[in-house]
C-alpha atoms as a PDB file:
ATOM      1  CA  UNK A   1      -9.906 -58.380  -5.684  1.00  0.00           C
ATOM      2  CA  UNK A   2      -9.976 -54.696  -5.015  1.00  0.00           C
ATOM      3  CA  UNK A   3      -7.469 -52.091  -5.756  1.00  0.00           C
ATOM      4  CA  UNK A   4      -7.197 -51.208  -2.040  1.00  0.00           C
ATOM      5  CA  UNK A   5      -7.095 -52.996   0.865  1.00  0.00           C
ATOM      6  CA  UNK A   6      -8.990 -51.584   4.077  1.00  0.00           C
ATOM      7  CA  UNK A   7      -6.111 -50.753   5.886  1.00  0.00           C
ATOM      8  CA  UNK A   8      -4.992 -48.552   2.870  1.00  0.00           C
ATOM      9  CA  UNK A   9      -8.285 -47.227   2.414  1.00  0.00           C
ATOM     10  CA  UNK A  10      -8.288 -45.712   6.254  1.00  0.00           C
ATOM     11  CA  UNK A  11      -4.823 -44.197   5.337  1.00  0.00           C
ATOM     12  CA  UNK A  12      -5.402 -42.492   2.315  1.00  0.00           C
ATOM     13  CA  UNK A  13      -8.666 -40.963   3.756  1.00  0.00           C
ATOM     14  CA  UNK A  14      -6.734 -40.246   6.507  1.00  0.00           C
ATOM     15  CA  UNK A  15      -3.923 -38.260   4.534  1.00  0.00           C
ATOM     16  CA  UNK A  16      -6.674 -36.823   1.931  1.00  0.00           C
ATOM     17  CA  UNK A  17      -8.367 -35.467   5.167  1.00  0.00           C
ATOM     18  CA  UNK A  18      -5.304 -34.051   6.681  1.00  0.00           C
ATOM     19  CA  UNK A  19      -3.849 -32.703   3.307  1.00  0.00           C
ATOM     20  CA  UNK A  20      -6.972 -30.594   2.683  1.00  0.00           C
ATOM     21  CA  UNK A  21      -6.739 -29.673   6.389  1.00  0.00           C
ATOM     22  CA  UNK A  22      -3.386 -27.909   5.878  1.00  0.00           C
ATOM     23  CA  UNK A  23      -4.295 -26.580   2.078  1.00  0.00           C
ATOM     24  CA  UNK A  24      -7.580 -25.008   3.388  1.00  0.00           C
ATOM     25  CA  UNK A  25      -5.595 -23.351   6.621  1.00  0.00           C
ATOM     26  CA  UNK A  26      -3.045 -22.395   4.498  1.00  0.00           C
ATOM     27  CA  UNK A  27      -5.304 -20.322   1.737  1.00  0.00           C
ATOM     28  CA  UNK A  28      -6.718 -18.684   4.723  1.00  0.00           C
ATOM     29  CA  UNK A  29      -3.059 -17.708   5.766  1.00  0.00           C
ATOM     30  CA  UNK A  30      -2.150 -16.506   2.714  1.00  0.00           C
ATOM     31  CA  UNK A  31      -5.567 -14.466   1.574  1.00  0.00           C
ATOM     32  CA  UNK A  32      -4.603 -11.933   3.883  1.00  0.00           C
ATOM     33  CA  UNK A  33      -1.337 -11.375   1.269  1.00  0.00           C
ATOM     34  CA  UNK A  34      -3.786 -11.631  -1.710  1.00  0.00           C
ATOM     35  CA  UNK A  35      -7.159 -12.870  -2.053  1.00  0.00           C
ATOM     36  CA  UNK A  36      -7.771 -13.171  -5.375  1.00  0.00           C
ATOM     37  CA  UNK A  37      -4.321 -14.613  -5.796  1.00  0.00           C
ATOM     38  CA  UNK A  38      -5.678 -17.684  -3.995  1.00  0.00           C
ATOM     39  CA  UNK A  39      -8.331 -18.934  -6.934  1.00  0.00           C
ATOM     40  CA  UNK A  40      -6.725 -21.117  -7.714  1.00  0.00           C
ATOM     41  CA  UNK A  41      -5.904 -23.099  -4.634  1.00  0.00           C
ATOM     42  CA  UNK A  42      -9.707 -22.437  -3.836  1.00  0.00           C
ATOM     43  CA  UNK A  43     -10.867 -23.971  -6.875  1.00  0.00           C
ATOM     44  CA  UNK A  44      -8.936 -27.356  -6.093  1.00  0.00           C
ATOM     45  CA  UNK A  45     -10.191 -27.189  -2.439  1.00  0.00           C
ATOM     46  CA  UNK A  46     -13.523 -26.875  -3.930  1.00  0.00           C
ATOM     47  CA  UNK A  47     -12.617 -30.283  -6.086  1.00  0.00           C
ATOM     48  CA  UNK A  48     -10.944 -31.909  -3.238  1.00  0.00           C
ATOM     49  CA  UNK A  49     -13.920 -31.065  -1.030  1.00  0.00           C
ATOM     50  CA  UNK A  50     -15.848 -32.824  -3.810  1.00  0.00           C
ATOM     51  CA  UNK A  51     -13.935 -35.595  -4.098  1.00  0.00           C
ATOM     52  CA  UNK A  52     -14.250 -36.031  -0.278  1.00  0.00           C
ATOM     53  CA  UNK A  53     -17.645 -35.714   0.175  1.00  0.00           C
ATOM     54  CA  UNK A  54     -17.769 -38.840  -2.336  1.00  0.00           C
ATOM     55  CA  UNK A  55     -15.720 -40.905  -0.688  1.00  0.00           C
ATOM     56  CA  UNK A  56     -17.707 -40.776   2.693  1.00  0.00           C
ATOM     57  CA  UNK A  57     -20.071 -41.872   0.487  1.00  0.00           C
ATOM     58  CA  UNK A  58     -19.049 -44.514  -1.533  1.00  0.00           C
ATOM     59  CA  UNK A  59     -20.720 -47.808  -1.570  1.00  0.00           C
ATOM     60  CA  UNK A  60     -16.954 -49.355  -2.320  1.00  0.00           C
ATOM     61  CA  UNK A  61     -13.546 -49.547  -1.245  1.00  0.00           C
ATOM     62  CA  UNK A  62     -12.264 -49.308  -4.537  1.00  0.00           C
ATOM     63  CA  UNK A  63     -14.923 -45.875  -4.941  1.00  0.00           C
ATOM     64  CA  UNK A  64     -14.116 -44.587  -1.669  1.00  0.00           C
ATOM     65  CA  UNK A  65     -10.144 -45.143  -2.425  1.00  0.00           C
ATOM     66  CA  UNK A  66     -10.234 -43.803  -5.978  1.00  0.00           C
ATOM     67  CA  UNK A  67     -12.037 -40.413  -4.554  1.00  0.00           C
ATOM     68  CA  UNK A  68     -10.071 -40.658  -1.681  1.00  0.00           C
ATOM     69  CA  UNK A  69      -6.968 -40.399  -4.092  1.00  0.00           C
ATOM     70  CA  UNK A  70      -8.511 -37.780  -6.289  1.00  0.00           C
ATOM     71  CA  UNK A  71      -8.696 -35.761  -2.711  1.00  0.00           C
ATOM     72  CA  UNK A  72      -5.338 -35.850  -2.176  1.00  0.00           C
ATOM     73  CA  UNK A  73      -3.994 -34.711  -5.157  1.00  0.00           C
ATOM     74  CA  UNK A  74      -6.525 -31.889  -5.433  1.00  0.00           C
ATOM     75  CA  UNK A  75      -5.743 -31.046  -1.928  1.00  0.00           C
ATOM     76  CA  UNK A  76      -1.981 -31.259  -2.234  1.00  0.00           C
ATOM     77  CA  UNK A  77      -1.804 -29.012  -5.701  1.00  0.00           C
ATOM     78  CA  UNK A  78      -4.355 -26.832  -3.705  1.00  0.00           C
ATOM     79  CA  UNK A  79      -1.629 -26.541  -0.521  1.00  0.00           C
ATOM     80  CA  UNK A  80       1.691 -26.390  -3.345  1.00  0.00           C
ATOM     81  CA  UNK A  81      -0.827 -23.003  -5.607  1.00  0.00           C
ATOM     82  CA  UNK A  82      -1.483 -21.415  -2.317  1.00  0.00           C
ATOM     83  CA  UNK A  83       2.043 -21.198  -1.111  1.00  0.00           C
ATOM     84  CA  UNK A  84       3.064 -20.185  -5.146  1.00  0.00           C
ATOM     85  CA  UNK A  85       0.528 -17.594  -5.618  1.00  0.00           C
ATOM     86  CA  UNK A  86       1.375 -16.107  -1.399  1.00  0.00           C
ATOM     87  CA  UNK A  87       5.397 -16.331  -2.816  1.00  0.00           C
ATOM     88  CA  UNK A  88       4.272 -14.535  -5.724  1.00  0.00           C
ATOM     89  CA  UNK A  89       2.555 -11.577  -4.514  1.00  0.00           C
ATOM     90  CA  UNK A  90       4.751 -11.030  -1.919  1.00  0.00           C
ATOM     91  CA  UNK A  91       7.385 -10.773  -4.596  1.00  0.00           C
ATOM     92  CA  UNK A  92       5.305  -8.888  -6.824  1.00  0.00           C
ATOM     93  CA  UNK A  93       5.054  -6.294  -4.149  1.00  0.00           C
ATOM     94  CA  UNK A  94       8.364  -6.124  -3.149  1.00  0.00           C
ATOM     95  CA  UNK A  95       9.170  -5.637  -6.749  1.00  0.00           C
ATOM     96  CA  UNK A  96       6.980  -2.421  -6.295  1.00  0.00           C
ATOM     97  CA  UNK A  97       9.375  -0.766  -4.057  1.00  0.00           C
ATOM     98  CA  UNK A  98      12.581  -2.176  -5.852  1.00  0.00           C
ATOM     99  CA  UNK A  99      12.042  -1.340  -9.282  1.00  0.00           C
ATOM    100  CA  UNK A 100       9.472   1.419  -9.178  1.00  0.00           C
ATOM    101  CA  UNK A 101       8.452   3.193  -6.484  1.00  0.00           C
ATOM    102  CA  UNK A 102      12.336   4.099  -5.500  1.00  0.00           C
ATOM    103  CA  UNK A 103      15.739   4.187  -7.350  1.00  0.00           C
ATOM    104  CA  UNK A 104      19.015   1.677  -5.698  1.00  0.00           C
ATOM    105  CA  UNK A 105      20.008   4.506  -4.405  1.00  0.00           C
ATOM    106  CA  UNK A 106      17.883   5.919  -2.114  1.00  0.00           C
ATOM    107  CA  UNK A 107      17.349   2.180  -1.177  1.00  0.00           C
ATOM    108  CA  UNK A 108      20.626   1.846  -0.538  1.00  0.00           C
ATOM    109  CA  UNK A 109      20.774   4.842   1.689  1.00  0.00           C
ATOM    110  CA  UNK A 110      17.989   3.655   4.018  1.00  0.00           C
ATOM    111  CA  UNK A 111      18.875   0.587   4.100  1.00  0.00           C
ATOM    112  CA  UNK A 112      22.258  -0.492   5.276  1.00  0.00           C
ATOM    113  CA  UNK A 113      22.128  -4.434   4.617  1.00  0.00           C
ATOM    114  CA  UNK A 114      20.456  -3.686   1.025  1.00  0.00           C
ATOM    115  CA  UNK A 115      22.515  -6.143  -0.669  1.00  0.00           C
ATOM    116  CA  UNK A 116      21.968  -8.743   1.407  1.00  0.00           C
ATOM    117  CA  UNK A 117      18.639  -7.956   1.057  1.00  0.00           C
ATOM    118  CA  UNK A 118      18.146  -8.258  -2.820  1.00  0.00           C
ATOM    119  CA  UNK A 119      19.918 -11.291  -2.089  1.00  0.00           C
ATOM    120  CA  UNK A 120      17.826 -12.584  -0.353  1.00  0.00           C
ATOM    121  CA  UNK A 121      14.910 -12.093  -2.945  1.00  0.00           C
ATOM    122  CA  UNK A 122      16.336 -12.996  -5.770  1.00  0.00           C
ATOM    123  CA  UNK A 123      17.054 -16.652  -3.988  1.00  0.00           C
ATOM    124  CA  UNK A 124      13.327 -16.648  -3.482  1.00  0.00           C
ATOM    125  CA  UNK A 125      12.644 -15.685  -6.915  1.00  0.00           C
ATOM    126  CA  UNK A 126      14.714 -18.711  -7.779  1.00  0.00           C
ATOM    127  CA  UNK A 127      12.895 -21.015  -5.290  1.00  0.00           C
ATOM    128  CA  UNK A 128       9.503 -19.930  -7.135  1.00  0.00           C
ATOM    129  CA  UNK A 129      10.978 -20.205 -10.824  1.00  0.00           C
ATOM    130  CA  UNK A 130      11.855 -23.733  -9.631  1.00  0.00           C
ATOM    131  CA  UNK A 131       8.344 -24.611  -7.834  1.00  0.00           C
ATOM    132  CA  UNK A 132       6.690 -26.414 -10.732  1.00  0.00           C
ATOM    133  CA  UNK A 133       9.611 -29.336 -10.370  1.00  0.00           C
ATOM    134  CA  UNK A 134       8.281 -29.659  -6.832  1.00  0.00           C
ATOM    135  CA  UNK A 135       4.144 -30.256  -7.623  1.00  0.00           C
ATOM    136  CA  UNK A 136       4.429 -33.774  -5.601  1.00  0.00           C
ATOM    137  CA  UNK A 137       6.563 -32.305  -2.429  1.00  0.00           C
ATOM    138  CA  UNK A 138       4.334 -31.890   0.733  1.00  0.00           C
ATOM    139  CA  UNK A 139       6.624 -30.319   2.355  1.00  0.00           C
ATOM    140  CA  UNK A 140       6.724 -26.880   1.898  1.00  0.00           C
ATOM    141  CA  UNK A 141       8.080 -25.249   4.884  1.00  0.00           C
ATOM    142  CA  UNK A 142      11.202 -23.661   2.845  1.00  0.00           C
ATOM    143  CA  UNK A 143       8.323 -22.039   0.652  1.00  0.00           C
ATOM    144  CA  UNK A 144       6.637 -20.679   4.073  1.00  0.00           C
ATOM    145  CA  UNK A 145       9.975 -19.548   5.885  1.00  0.00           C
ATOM    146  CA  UNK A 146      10.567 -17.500   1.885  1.00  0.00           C
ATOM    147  CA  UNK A 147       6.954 -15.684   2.406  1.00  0.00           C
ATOM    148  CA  UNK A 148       7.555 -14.735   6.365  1.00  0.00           C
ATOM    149  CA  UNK A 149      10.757 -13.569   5.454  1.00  0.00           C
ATOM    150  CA  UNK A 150       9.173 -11.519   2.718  1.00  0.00           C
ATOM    151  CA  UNK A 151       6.798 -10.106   4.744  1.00  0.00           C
ATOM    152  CA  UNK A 152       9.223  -8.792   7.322  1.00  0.00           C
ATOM    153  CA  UNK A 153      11.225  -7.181   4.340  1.00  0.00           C
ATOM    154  CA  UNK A 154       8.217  -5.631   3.531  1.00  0.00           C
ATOM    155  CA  UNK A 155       7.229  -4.270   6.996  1.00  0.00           C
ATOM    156  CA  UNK A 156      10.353  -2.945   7.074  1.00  0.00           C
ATOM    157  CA  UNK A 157       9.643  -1.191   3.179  1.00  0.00           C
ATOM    158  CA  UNK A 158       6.462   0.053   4.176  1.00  0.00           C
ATOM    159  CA  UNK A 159       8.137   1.637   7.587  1.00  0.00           C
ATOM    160  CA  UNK A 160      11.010   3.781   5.470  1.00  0.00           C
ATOM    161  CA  UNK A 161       8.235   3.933   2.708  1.00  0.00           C
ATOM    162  CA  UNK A 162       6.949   7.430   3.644  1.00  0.00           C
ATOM    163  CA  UNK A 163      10.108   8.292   4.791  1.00  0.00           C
ATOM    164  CA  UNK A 164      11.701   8.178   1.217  1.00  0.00           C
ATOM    165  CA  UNK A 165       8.741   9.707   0.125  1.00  0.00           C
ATOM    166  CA  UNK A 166       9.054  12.762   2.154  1.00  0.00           C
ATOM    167  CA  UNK A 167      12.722  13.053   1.683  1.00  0.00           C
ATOM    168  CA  UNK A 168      12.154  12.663  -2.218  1.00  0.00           C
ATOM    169  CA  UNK A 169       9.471  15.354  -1.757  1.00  0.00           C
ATOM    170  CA  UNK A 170      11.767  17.744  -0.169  1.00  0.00           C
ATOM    171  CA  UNK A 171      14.681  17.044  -1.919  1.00  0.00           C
ATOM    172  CA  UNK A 172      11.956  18.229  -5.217  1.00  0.00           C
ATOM    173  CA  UNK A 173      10.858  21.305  -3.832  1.00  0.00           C
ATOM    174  CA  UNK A 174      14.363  22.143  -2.864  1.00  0.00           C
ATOM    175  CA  UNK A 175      15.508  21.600  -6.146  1.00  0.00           C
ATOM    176  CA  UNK A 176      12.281  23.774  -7.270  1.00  0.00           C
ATOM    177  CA  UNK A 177      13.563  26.229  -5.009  1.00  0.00           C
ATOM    178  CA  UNK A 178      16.628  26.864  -7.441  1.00  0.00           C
ATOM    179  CA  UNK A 179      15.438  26.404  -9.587  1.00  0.00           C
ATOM    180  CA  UNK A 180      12.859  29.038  -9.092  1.00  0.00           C
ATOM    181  CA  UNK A 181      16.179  31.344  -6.927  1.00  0.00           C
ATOM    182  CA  UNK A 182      18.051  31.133 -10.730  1.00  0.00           C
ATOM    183  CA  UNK A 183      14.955  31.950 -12.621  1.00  0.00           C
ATOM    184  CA  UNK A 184      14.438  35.123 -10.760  1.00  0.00           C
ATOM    185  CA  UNK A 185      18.544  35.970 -10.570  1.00  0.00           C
ATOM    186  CA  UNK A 186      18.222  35.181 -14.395  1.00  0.00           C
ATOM    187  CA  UNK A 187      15.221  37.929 -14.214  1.00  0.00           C
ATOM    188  CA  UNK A 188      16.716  40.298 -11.963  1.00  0.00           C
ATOM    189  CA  UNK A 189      20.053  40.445 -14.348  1.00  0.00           C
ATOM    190  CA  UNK A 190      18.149  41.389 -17.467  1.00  0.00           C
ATOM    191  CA  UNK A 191      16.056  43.952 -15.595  1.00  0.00           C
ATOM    192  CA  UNK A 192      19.267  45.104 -14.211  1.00  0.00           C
ATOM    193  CA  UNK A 193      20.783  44.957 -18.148  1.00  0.00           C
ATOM    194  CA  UNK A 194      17.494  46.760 -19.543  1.00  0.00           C
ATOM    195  CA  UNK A 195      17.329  49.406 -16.946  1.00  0.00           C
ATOM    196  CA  UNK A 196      20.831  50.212 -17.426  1.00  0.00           C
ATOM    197  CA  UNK A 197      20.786  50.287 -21.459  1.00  0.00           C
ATOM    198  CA  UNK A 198      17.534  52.264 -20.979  1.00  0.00           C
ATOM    199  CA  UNK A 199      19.828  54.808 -18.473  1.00  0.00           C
ATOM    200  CA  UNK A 200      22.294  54.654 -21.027  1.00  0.00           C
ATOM    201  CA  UNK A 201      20.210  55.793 -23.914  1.00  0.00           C
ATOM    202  CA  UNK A 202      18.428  58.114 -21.511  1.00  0.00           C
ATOM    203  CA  UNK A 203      21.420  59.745 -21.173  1.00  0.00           C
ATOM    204  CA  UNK A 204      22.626  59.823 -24.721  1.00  0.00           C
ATOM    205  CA  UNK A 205      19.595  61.440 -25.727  1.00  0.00           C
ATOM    206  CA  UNK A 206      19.496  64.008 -22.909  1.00  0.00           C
ATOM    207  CA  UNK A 207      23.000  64.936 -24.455  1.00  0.00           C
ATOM    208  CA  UNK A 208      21.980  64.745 -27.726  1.00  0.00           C
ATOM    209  CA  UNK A 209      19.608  67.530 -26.444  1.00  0.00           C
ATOM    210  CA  UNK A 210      22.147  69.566 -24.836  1.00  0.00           C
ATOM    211  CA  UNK A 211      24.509  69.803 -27.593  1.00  0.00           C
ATOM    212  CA  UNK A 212      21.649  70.382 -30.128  1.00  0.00           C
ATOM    213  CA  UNK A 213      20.268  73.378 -28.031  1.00  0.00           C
ATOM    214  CA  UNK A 214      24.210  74.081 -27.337  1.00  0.00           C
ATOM    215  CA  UNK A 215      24.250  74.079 -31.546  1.00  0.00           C
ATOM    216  CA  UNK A 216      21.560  76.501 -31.445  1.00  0.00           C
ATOM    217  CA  UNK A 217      23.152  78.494 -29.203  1.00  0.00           C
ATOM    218  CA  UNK A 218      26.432  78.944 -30.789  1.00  0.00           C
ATOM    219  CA  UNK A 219      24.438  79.689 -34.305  1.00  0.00           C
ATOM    220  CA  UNK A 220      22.649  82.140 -32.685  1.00  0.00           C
ATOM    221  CA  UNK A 221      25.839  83.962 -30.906  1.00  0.00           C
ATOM    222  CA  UNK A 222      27.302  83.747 -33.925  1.00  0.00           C
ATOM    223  CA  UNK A 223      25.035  85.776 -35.132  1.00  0.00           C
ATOM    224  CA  UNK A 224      24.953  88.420 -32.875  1.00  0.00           C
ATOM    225  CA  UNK A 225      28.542  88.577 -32.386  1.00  0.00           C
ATOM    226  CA  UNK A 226      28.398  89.146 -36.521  1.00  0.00           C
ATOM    227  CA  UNK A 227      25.419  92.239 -36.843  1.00  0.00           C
ATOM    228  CA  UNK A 228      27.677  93.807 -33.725  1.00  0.00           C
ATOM    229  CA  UNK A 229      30.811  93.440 -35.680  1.00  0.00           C
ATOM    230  CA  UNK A 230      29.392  95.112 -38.978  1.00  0.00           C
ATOM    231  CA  UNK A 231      27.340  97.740 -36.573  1.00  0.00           C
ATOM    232  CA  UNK A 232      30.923  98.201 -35.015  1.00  0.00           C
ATOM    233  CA  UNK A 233      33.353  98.430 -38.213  1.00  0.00           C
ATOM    234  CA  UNK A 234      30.061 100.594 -40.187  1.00  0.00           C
ATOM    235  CA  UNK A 235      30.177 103.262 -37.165  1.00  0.00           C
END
């Protein structure tokens, strides 16, 4: 007696049909998030395809249900990696604004609800940590609602995006601007010191001069005040 009974066969080629239905529409949702990402679920599409394309052929019901079989599972760890890998990247890139592209803070400041936010993701980070104990679940649809919600955080990322950006930029050159404003005080104050030490020693040498040539002066008065006296006190 065979494995599977008709009525079984119809069903499980049935649900192997239907299963790679929703895997194959849902790699073609997700490549839009990350092609290459979806490998993976493409490579078990291309086995479930296989395994499909033998059943329709089989000579058997117990060939025809054994591919049929092999078609489902193929086509249900193909629908369970393209929802992973979609969950992933759209972590991945909301990552990219969290933890690298911009600091809590200015995050914080351009986004009001940020902490419910992050909340939000790290829950989904927890529903993809715990996606290998759900391999066998068809039903995904908390996995789907995680990766639309995502994707509307991210909208919303890529919207302030150039925003922060520009305000980071500015806030940069202002902070180049005093920095650059202190520089040239810093200059201007030593200028200011060295032309006033130069006056200074300008002027100590100019009197310097004037009592030297003063000096001379005196010596030479002296002099003459000294032949007059003897001329004087000889007459």
């Amino acid at each position: 007696m065979d494995e599977f009974k008709s009525f079984d066969i119809k069903t499980c080629l049935a649900k192997a049909r239907d299963l790679f239905s929703r895997a194959e529409l849902a790699v073609k949702r997700y490549e839009r998030i990350g092609l290459e990402a979806q490998i993976g679920a493409i490579n078990e599409l291309r086995y479930a395809g296989h395994h499909l394309m033998r059943a329709s052929e089989g000579k058997s019901e117990k060939e025809i249900g054994r591919h049929a079989l092999c078609a489902e599972r193929h086509s249900l760890r193909a629908l369970h990696d393209a929802r992973d890998a979609a969950l992933l990247v759209s972590l991945e890139k909301i990552d990219n604004y969290f933890n690298l592209m911009f600091t809590i803070e200015e995050l914080k400041d351009a986004l009001p609800d940020y902490e419910a936010l992050y909340a939000e993701i790290t829950s989904f980070r927890t529903l993809l940590e715990n996606s290998p104990m759900a391999k066998n679940r068809e039903d995904g649809d908390e996995v789907d609602q995680a990766i639309s919600r995502l994707q509307e955080i991210r909208g919303r990322l890529d919207v302030i995006a150039p925003i922060l950006a520009e305000k980071r930029h500015q806030a940069e050159l202002a902070k180049q601007r005093a920095e650059q404003e202190q520089n040239d005080a810093e200059k201007r104050e030593k200028q200011d010191r060295e032309n006033q030490k130069a006056l200074t020693d300008r002027r100590n040498h100019q009197l310097s001069v004037l009592l030297g040539v003063l000096g001379i002066l005196a010596s030479i008065l002296g002099t003459v005040v000294g032949i007059l006296w003897t001329i004087w006190h000889n007459a």
